[in-house]
Tab-separated table of C-alpha atoms and ligand atoms in Angstrom:
chain	number	residue	atom	x	y	z
A	23	MET	CA	-22.133	2.087	-14.345
A	24	ILE	CA	-21.342	-0.211	-11.356
A	25	PRO	CA	-18.045	1.300	-10.213
A	26	PHE	CA	-15.008	0.207	-9.893
A	27	ASN	CA	-14.383	1.434	-5.725
A	28	LYS	CA	-17.070	3.637	-3.896
A	29	PRO	CA	-15.418	5.695	-0.428
A	30	PHE	CA	-17.876	4.234	2.486
A	31	LEU	CA	-18.858	6.564	4.845
A	32	THR	CA	-19.090	5.020	8.707
A	33	GLY	CA	-21.726	7.851	9.176
A	34	GLN	CA	-19.261	8.665	12.905
A	35	GLU	CA	-17.109	11.154	10.663
A	36	GLY	CA	-19.216	14.675	10.746
A	37	ARG	CA	-19.224	13.639	14.871
A	38	TYR	CA	-15.948	13.778	15.079
A	39	LEU	CA	-15.113	17.037	12.079
A	40	GLU	CA	-17.670	18.208	14.398
A	41	GLU	CA	-15.634	17.562	17.675
A	42	ALA	CA	-12.175	19.006	15.885
A	43	ILE	CA	-13.411	21.848	15.223
A	44	SER	CA	-14.285	22.980	18.805
A	45	ILE	CA	-11.538	22.020	19.409
A	46	GLY	CA	-10.037	24.606	17.895
A	47	ARG	CA	-6.971	24.094	17.489
A	48	LEU	CA	-6.587	22.290	13.829
A	49	ALA	CA	-3.635	22.716	12.560
A	50	GLY	CA	-2.122	18.756	13.172
A	51	ASN	CA	-0.519	16.966	15.674
A	52	GLY	CA	-3.493	17.531	18.275
A	53	GLU	CA	-6.192	15.418	20.168
A	54	PHE	CA	-7.395	13.112	17.357
A	55	THR	CA	-4.144	12.354	15.105
A	56	LYS	CA	-3.133	11.129	18.972
A	57	LYS	CA	-5.732	9.162	19.056
A	58	CYS	CA	-4.805	7.402	15.506
A	59	HIS	CA	-1.552	6.604	16.726
A	60	GLU	CA	-3.105	5.087	20.148
A	61	ARG	CA	-5.575	2.656	18.720
A	62	LEU	CA	-2.909	1.861	15.757
A	63	ALA	CA	-0.650	1.047	18.316
A	64	THR	CA	-3.333	-0.779	20.932
A	65	GLU	CA	-5.250	-2.653	17.473
A	66	PHE	CA	-1.855	-3.254	16.009
A	67	GLY	CA	1.046	-2.724	18.311
A	68	PHE	CA	3.111	-0.156	15.946
A	69	LYS	CA	5.076	0.924	18.334
A	70	ASN	CA	6.241	3.934	16.621
A	71	CYS	CA	3.139	6.305	14.914
A	72	PHE	CA	3.638	9.255	12.059
A	73	LEU	CA	0.496	10.214	10.215
A	74	THR	CA	1.187	11.485	7.173
A	75	THR	CA	-1.080	13.626	4.314
A	76	SER	CA	-0.086	9.790	2.360
A	77	ALA	CA	2.037	6.929	1.879
A	78	THR	CA	4.257	9.215	-0.593
A	79	ALA	CA	4.898	11.568	1.659
A	80	ALA	CA	5.117	8.813	4.494
A	81	LEU	CA	7.598	6.604	2.106
A	82	GLU	CA	9.090	10.348	1.425
A	83	MET	CA	10.173	10.439	5.255
A	84	ALA	CA	11.021	7.214	4.968
A	85	ALA	CA	13.638	8.161	2.165
A	86	LEU	CA	14.946	11.076	4.013
A	87	LEU	CA	15.454	9.103	7.609
A	88	VAL	CA	17.340	5.890	5.379
A	89	ASP	CA	20.196	8.481	4.799
A	90	LEU	CA	21.009	7.894	1.444
A	91	LYS	CA	25.094	9.214	0.736
A	92	PRO	CA	26.012	9.439	-3.524
A	93	GLY	CA	26.045	5.962	-5.242
A	94	ASP	CA	23.766	4.213	-3.073
A	95	GLU	CA	21.492	1.803	-4.741
A	96	VAL	CA	17.363	0.929	-2.601
A	97	ILE	CA	15.778	-1.843	-4.071
A	98	LEU	CA	12.160	-2.444	-4.892
A	99	PRO	CA	9.836	-4.496	-6.795
A	100	SER	CA	8.802	-3.372	-9.868
A	101	PHE	CA	5.431	-3.914	-10.300
A	102	THR	CA	3.658	-1.134	-7.359
A	103	PHE	CA	2.933	2.740	-7.526
A	104	VAL	CA	5.044	4.768	-8.956
A	105	SER	CA	4.852	6.209	-4.893
A	106	THR	CA	7.600	3.358	-3.913
A	107	ALA	CA	10.045	4.054	-6.524
A	108	THR	CA	9.161	8.219	-6.369
A	109	PRO	CA	11.071	9.024	-2.889
A	110	PHE	CA	14.589	7.463	-3.339
A	111	ALA	CA	14.809	9.000	-6.739
A	112	SER	CA	14.181	12.364	-5.611
A	113	ARG	CA	17.448	11.496	-2.872
A	114	GLY	CA	19.625	10.653	-5.961
A	115	ALA	CA	19.430	6.638	-5.173
A	116	LYS	CA	19.971	4.485	-7.332
A	117	LEU	CA	16.831	2.404	-8.351
A	118	VAL	CA	17.643	-2.106	-9.117
A	119	PHE	CA	13.852	-2.917	-9.522
A	120	LEU	CA	12.859	-6.289	-8.713
A	121	ASP	CA	11.183	-9.211	-10.722
A	122	SER	CA	7.743	-9.749	-9.400
A	123	GLN	CA	7.057	-14.247	-8.158
A	124	ILE	CA	5.284	-16.396	-11.470
A	125	ASP	CA	2.438	-17.101	-9.187
A	126	GLN	CA	1.454	-13.466	-7.594
A	127	PRO	CA	2.742	-9.919	-8.353
A	128	ASN	CA	5.231	-9.871	-4.957
A	129	LEU	CA	9.015	-9.912	-5.821
A	130	SER	CA	10.461	-12.776	-5.577
A	131	LEU	CA	13.368	-14.056	-3.709
A	132	GLU	CA	15.381	-14.832	-6.497
A	133	SER	CA	15.185	-11.847	-8.293
A	134	LEU	CA	16.031	-9.468	-4.622
A	135	ASN	CA	19.234	-12.433	-5.061
A	136	GLN	CA	20.372	-11.662	-7.446
A	137	LYS	CA	20.163	-8.740	-7.437
A	138	ILE	CA	21.768	-8.134	-3.907
A	139	SER	CA	24.891	-6.265	-3.898
A	140	LYS	CA	27.795	-3.991	-1.489
A	141	LYS	CA	25.311	-1.084	-2.191
A	142	THR	CA	22.063	-1.929	-1.405
A	143	LYS	CA	21.474	0.709	1.699
A	144	VAL	CA	18.085	0.325	1.449
A	145	ILE	CA	15.410	-3.059	0.382
A	146	VAL	CA	11.572	-2.039	-0.398
A	147	VAL	CA	8.649	-4.116	0.202
A	148	MET	CA	5.250	-4.703	-1.500
A	149	HIS	CA	2.553	-6.443	-0.389
A	150	TYR	CA	0.022	-6.583	-3.820
A	151	ALA	CA	-3.217	-6.159	-1.861
A	152	GLY	CA	-1.515	-6.852	1.183
A	153	MET	CA	-0.814	-9.766	0.859
A	154	ALA	CA	2.059	-10.338	2.660
A	155	CYS	CA	5.498	-11.381	0.599
A	156	GLU	CA	8.266	-13.297	3.075
A	157	MET	CA	9.220	-11.274	5.078
A	158	ASP	CA	11.217	-13.650	7.030
A	159	GLU	CA	13.107	-14.617	4.088
A	160	ILE	CA	13.494	-11.241	3.548
A	161	MET	CA	14.234	-9.698	6.487
A	162	GLU	CA	17.125	-12.265	6.948
A	163	LEU	CA	19.443	-11.374	4.068
A	164	ALA	CA	18.619	-7.849	4.710
A	165	ASN	CA	19.187	-8.650	8.446
A	166	ARG	CA	22.429	-10.399	7.271
A	167	HIS	CA	23.998	-7.585	4.667
A	168	GLY	CA	22.926	-4.664	7.300
A	169	ILE	CA	19.624	-3.728	4.728
A	170	ILE	CA	16.698	-1.620	5.903
A	171	VAL	CA	13.557	-3.391	5.031
A	172	ILE	CA	10.840	-0.598	4.383
A	173	GLU	CA	7.519	-2.236	4.318
A	174	ASP	CA	5.213	-0.362	0.886
A	175	ALA	CA	1.704	-1.704	3.119
A	176	ALA	CA	-0.498	0.323	0.960
A	177	HIS	CA	-2.889	-1.293	0.551
A	178	SER	CA	-2.082	-3.580	3.680
A	179	ILE	CA	-3.644	-2.115	6.623
A	180	GLY	CA	-5.290	-4.780	8.750
A	181	ALA	CA	-3.491	-8.232	7.068
A	182	ASN	CA	-0.151	-10.449	8.391
A	183	TYR	CA	2.124	-12.030	8.104
A	184	LYS	CA	2.193	-15.501	9.773
A	185	ASN	CA	-0.410	-14.014	12.217
A	186	ARG	CA	1.695	-10.843	12.616
A	187	PRO	CA	0.675	-7.139	11.346
A	188	LEU	CA	2.461	-5.811	8.399
A	189	GLY	CA	3.714	-2.488	8.948
A	190	THR	CA	5.072	-4.121	11.418
A	191	ILE	CA	8.014	-6.342	10.816
A	192	GLY	CA	10.646	-3.723	8.443
A	193	HIS	CA	11.814	-1.352	10.250
A	194	LEU	CA	9.519	1.090	8.640
A	195	ALA	CA	6.838	0.773	6.887
A	196	ALA	CA	3.926	3.407	4.949
A	197	PHE	CA	0.170	2.446	4.837
A	198	SER	CA	-1.522	4.896	2.696
A	199	PHE	CA	-5.762	6.338	3.813
A	200	HIS	CA	-6.370	7.279	0.046
A	201	GLU	CA	-10.116	7.024	-0.833
A	202	THR	CA	-8.888	3.962	-3.255
A	203	LYS	CA	-7.988	1.862	-0.191
A	204	ASN	CA	-10.095	-0.153	2.076
A	205	ILE	CA	-9.508	2.253	5.495
A	206	SER	CA	-9.439	5.728	3.700
A	207	SER	CA	-9.752	10.082	5.294
A	208	GLY	CA	-9.810	11.064	1.746
A	209	GLN	CA	-6.528	11.503	1.413
A	210	GLY	CA	-4.141	9.889	4.108
A	211	GLY	CA	-0.749	8.170	5.232
A	212	LEU	CA	1.348	6.775	8.373
A	213	LEU	CA	4.754	5.316	8.672
A	214	VAL	CA	5.703	3.042	11.344
A	215	VAL	CA	8.895	3.652	12.393
A	216	ASN	CA	9.514	-0.123	14.151
A	217	ASP	CA	13.600	0.534	14.610
A	218	ASP	CA	14.577	3.098	18.088
A	219	ARG	CA	17.063	4.102	15.963
A	220	PHE	CA	15.154	6.401	13.588
A	221	ILE	CA	12.288	7.771	16.517
A	222	GLU	CA	14.659	10.569	17.406
A	223	ARG	CA	15.033	11.929	13.801
A	224	ALA	CA	11.011	10.908	12.879
A	225	GLU	CA	10.127	13.202	15.538
A	226	ILE	CA	12.156	15.640	13.258
A	227	ILE	CA	11.276	15.187	9.873
A	228	TRP	CA	7.659	14.753	10.687
A	229	ASP	CA	7.842	18.706	12.197
A	230	ARG	CA	9.515	20.289	9.253
A	231	GLY	CA	12.274	19.705	10.189
A	232	THR	CA	12.655	21.278	13.950
A	233	ASN	CA	13.552	20.247	17.613
A	234	ARG	CA	9.674	21.225	18.379
A	235	LYS	CA	8.333	18.303	20.263
A	236	GLN	CA	11.413	18.386	22.116
A	237	PHE	CA	10.382	22.220	23.152
A	238	ASN	CA	6.777	21.268	23.601
A	239	LEU	CA	8.181	19.236	26.230
A	240	GLY	CA	9.918	21.714	28.718
A	241	LEU	CA	13.392	20.143	26.748
A	242	ALA	CA	14.525	22.933	24.530
A	243	ASP	CA	13.940	26.257	25.204
A	244	TYR	CA	13.348	27.999	21.340
A	245	TYR	CA	12.832	24.946	18.429
A	246	SER	CA	14.845	25.630	15.246
A	247	TRP	CA	16.541	23.851	12.352
A	248	GLN	CA	17.989	20.997	13.252
A	249	ASP	CA	17.758	18.761	10.447
A	250	HIS	CA	16.071	18.034	6.604
A	251	GLY	CA	12.041	17.494	7.116
A	252	SER	CA	8.893	18.608	6.051
A	253	ASN	CA	5.770	19.473	6.984
A	254	PHE	CA	4.409	15.361	6.976
A	255	TYR	CA	1.303	15.593	9.297
A	256	PRO	CA	-2.520	16.198	8.383
A	257	SER	CA	-4.803	18.478	9.464
A	258	GLU	CA	-6.957	17.300	13.022
A	259	ILE	CA	-9.731	17.696	10.135
A	260	ILE	CA	-8.469	14.682	8.118
A	261	ALA	CA	-7.300	12.840	11.976
A	262	ALA	CA	-10.336	13.045	12.437
A	263	PHE	CA	-12.492	11.762	10.035
A	264	LEU	CA	-9.611	9.079	9.722
A	265	LEU	CA	-10.507	7.460	13.626
A	266	ALA	CA	-13.698	6.924	12.979
A	267	GLN	CA	-13.113	4.854	10.181
A	268	LEU	CA	-10.600	2.941	11.631
A	269	GLU	CA	-12.753	2.084	14.414
A	270	LYS	CA	-14.656	0.731	12.075
A	271	ARG	CA	-11.822	-1.109	10.293
A	272	LYS	CA	-13.285	-4.281	11.785
A	273	PHE	CA	-16.831	-3.460	9.541
A	274	ILE	CA	-15.503	-2.705	6.249
A	275	GLU	CA	-13.444	-6.261	5.936
A	276	THR	CA	-15.552	-8.342	6.727
A	277	GLU	CA	-18.704	-6.168	4.093
A	278	ARG	CA	-15.280	-6.470	1.400
A	279	SER	CA	-14.681	-10.909	2.851
A	280	LYS	CA	-17.955	-10.830	1.603
A	281	ILE	CA	-17.822	-9.737	-2.165
A	282	TRP	CA	-14.411	-11.271	-2.269
A	283	ASN	CA	-15.161	-14.521	-1.230
A	284	PHE	CA	-18.149	-14.220	-4.199
A	285	TYR	CA	-15.411	-13.148	-6.410
A	286	HIS	CA	-13.689	-16.655	-5.748
A	287	GLY	CA	-16.651	-18.946	-5.628
A	288	ALA	CA	-17.901	-18.141	-8.770
A	289	LEU	CA	-15.739	-17.810	-10.585
A	290	LYS	CA	-14.322	-21.178	-9.767
A	291	ILE	CA	-14.620	-22.081	-13.431
A	292	LEU	CA	-12.025	-20.012	-14.538
A	293	PRO	CA	-8.932	-21.965	-13.873
A	294	SER	CA	-10.642	-24.984	-15.917
A	295	ILE	CA	-11.163	-22.489	-19.365
A	296	GLY	CA	-7.671	-20.906	-18.543
A	297	TYR	CA	-8.290	-17.936	-17.061
A	298	ARG	CA	-6.740	-17.183	-12.760
A	299	GLN	CA	-7.270	-17.109	-9.596
A	300	PRO	CA	-6.101	-15.454	-6.715
A	301	THR	CA	-3.242	-17.958	-4.789
A	302	ILE	CA	-3.198	-16.848	-1.284
A	303	MET	CA	-0.354	-18.987	0.589
A	304	ASN	CA	-0.098	-19.815	4.437
A	305	THR	CA	2.212	-16.908	5.608
A	306	GLN	CA	-0.377	-14.676	4.161
A	307	SER	CA	-3.920	-13.310	5.654
A	308	ASN	CA	-6.534	-11.288	2.753
A	309	ASN	CA	-8.180	-8.208	4.152
A	310	HIS	CA	-9.029	-8.630	0.714
A	311	HIS	CA	-8.391	-5.084	-0.377
A	312	ILE	CA	-9.026	-6.715	-4.292
A	313	TYR	CA	-9.798	-8.730	-6.560
A	314	TYR	CA	-8.441	-9.817	-9.394
A	315	LEU	CA	-8.352	-11.934	-12.162
A	316	LEU	CA	-5.352	-12.675	-14.489
A	317	CYS	CA	-6.428	-13.860	-18.267
A	318	PRO	CA	-4.900	-15.959	-21.158
A	319	THR	CA	-3.792	-12.915	-23.012
A	320	LYS	CA	-3.624	-9.093	-22.911
A	321	GLU	CA	-5.877	-9.024	-25.587
A	322	LYS	CA	-8.260	-11.112	-23.945
A	323	ARG	CA	-7.496	-8.586	-21.449
A	324	ASP	CA	-8.708	-5.501	-22.862
A	325	ALA	CA	-11.440	-7.194	-23.902
A	326	LEU	CA	-12.934	-7.942	-20.742
A	327	ILE	CA	-12.907	-4.430	-19.569
A	328	ASP	CA	-14.249	-3.310	-22.589
A	329	TYR	CA	-17.103	-6.394	-22.091
A	330	LEU	CA	-17.550	-5.535	-18.881
A	331	GLU	CA	-17.799	-1.601	-19.521
A	332	LYS	CA	-20.370	-2.314	-22.913
A	333	GLN	CA	-22.499	-4.174	-19.537
A	334	GLY	CA	-22.075	-1.279	-17.514
A	335	VAL	CA	-19.488	-2.104	-15.059
A	336	LEU	CA	-15.961	-0.626	-14.685
A	337	ALA	CA	-13.384	-3.502	-14.195
A	338	VAL	CA	-9.495	-2.173	-14.109
A	339	PHE	CA	-5.928	-3.028	-14.790
A	340	HIS	CA	-3.100	-2.879	-12.453
A	341	TYR	CA	0.260	-1.043	-12.572
A	342	THR	CA	2.125	-0.276	-15.264
A	343	PRO	CA	5.741	-1.495	-14.767
A	344	LEU	CA	7.900	0.274	-13.013
A	345	HIS	CA	11.678	-0.706	-14.388
A	346	SER	CA	10.664	0.499	-18.536
A	347	SER	CA	8.556	3.863	-17.714
A	348	ASP	CA	8.888	7.502	-19.418
A	349	PHE	CA	11.027	8.095	-16.744
A	350	MET	CA	13.546	5.547	-16.291
A	351	ARG	CA	13.942	5.309	-20.669
A	352	SER	CA	14.598	9.200	-20.050
A	353	GLN	CA	17.665	8.474	-18.049
A	354	ASN	CA	19.012	6.206	-20.611
A	355	LYS	CA	19.163	3.716	-18.157
A	356	LEU	CA	19.472	-0.137	-19.294
A	357	ILE	CA	16.453	-1.747	-18.921
A	358	PRO	CA	16.160	-4.866	-17.414
A	359	THR	CA	13.844	-7.736	-18.859
A	360	LEU	CA	11.251	-8.766	-15.513
A	361	PRO	CA	8.486	-11.036	-16.949
A	362	ASN	CA	6.286	-11.417	-14.550
A	363	ALA	CA	5.881	-7.825	-14.014
A	364	ASP	CA	5.669	-7.323	-17.337
A	365	TYR	CA	2.614	-10.920	-16.819
A	366	PHE	CA	1.002	-9.080	-14.077
A	367	SER	CA	1.093	-5.255	-15.839
A	368	ASP	CA	-0.541	-7.390	-18.884
A	369	HIS	CA	-3.048	-10.400	-17.743
A	370	LEU	CA	-4.348	-8.485	-13.749
A	371	VAL	CA	-7.466	-6.954	-14.979
A	372	ARG	CA	-9.395	-6.319	-10.950
A	373	LEU	CA	-13.493	-6.643	-10.673
A	374	PRO	CA	-15.261	-4.025	-8.375
A	375	ILE	CA	-15.140	-4.521	-5.051
A	376	PHE	CA	-15.855	-2.118	-1.472
A	377	VAL	CA	-18.122	-1.359	1.088
A	378	GLY	CA	-22.109	-1.319	-0.033
A	379	LEU	CA	-21.540	-3.101	-3.477
A	380	GLU	CA	-25.510	-5.177	-3.510
A	381	GLU	CA	-25.873	-8.820	-4.476
A	382	LYS	CA	-27.858	-8.229	-7.994
A	383	ASP	CA	-24.555	-6.130	-8.559
A	384	LEU	CA	-22.321	-8.576	-7.909
A	385	GLN	CA	-24.334	-11.108	-9.475
A	386	LYS	CA	-24.153	-9.149	-12.626
A	387	ILE	CA	-20.682	-9.077	-12.922
A	388	VAL	CA	-20.371	-12.236	-12.101
A	389	ASP	CA	-23.052	-13.128	-15.129
A	390	ALA	CA	-20.920	-10.772	-17.359
A	391	VAL	CA	-17.278	-12.435	-16.531
A	392	ILE	CA	-19.259	-15.903	-17.020
A	393	THR	CA	-20.412	-14.758	-20.058
A	394	PHE	CA	-17.091	-13.379	-21.094
A	395	THR	CA	-14.795	-15.848	-20.671
A	396	ALA	CA	-17.181	-18.593	-21.283
A	397	SER	CA	-17.622	-17.535	-25.130
A	398	ASN	CA	-14.179	-16.945	-25.890
A	399	VAL	CA	-12.728	-20.088	-24.521
A	400	GLY	CA	-9.623	-21.289	-27.370
B	19	PLP	C1	-1.826	4.060	-2.850
B	19	PLP	C2	-0.267	2.902	-2.799
B	19	PLP	C3	0.623	4.092	-2.499
B	19	PLP	C4	0.460	5.822	-1.595
B	19	PLP	O1	-0.963	6.221	-1.379
B	19	PLP	P1	-0.845	7.887	-1.567
B	19	PLP	O2	-1.690	7.789	-0.207
B	19	PLP	O3	-2.610	7.998	-2.627
B	19	PLP	O4	0.493	8.545	-2.024
B	19	PLP	C5	2.360	3.725	-2.384
B	19	PLP	N1	2.204	2.688	-2.415
B	19	PLP	C6	1.597	1.681	-3.592
B	19	PLP	C7	1.692	0.167	-3.227
B	19	PLP	C8	0.320	2.399	-3.363
B	19	PLP	O5	-1.197	1.892	-3.595
């Protein structure tokens, strides 16, 4: 069976783990955490980095930082992972879901313009497959209304919008280093703070709600409870592993790009028989996180996944829309109609992509897709 994903090891992880163990202070916020922060700052210009145990945790930090009050609304796409929503739902925000674009899973500006209101406190954008949302328009709209923008950049390490790294544009941004993402520490994440007004509280919230940083710097006599917070940062073991991966990001991306480009070229025939390939706008770069196809119907999508599985290939669909999820239904809220979010949920299939996927396996996947799609025309 060809898996959908297989974690890639650079070979350097073990050496860094040994180093972390020999340093001996493993509880986090140590040497390797600092090295990860420095590397992320020099490579992407992330001014203020906070490694977290996951992107979910980074979004939970963001939800605490924006200081939601009763009645505040948080606008977010429906076609995304639950962790885009849960941190804000848990803080009592009213969630307002956006539809996707027609051509891409990313949020639709038209939908955003319709849903923005005086109560909107936050817009969470999610860059699907590392393809940037329309950030100039979104930031202009948000700044005009005094709204905070949070980038769910879980897919987006190494991706750009008009040559600016994703994660540097919103006021806050969250990345994931889960094993399914381009760069992985098994579990892991990152909060990037771009707006200086959040930095002081971010330091406290990150460290369990205490001013331990001030204490360590000799700026306070003792450290104590100051604000909301949790234990958000990973151990040095995770940070050591992550550093090895970050150092090989370009290699990982190049390897993934070969696979992505192979699919894109070999499946060029699909649009002529009712299928769609991913589109990339000239404001977007491609970090080759996901290769997806859009099938003419849900039945064909499900049948393609079944067929590929029988051929020994694991292909997968993606998100079920959040706006009509069991949880939202259980809240007795009005369920909006978001046809494009439903469309991507029903029609999208992702093909295997990981470093080490061999050429003969790639050819086998492409052959199986062509055989299925060609025999199912009409
Ligand atoms: C993977 C993912 C997350 C969650 O990341 P974790 O690190 O697993 O918490 C959040 N949002 C999106 C869009 C994701 O794909």
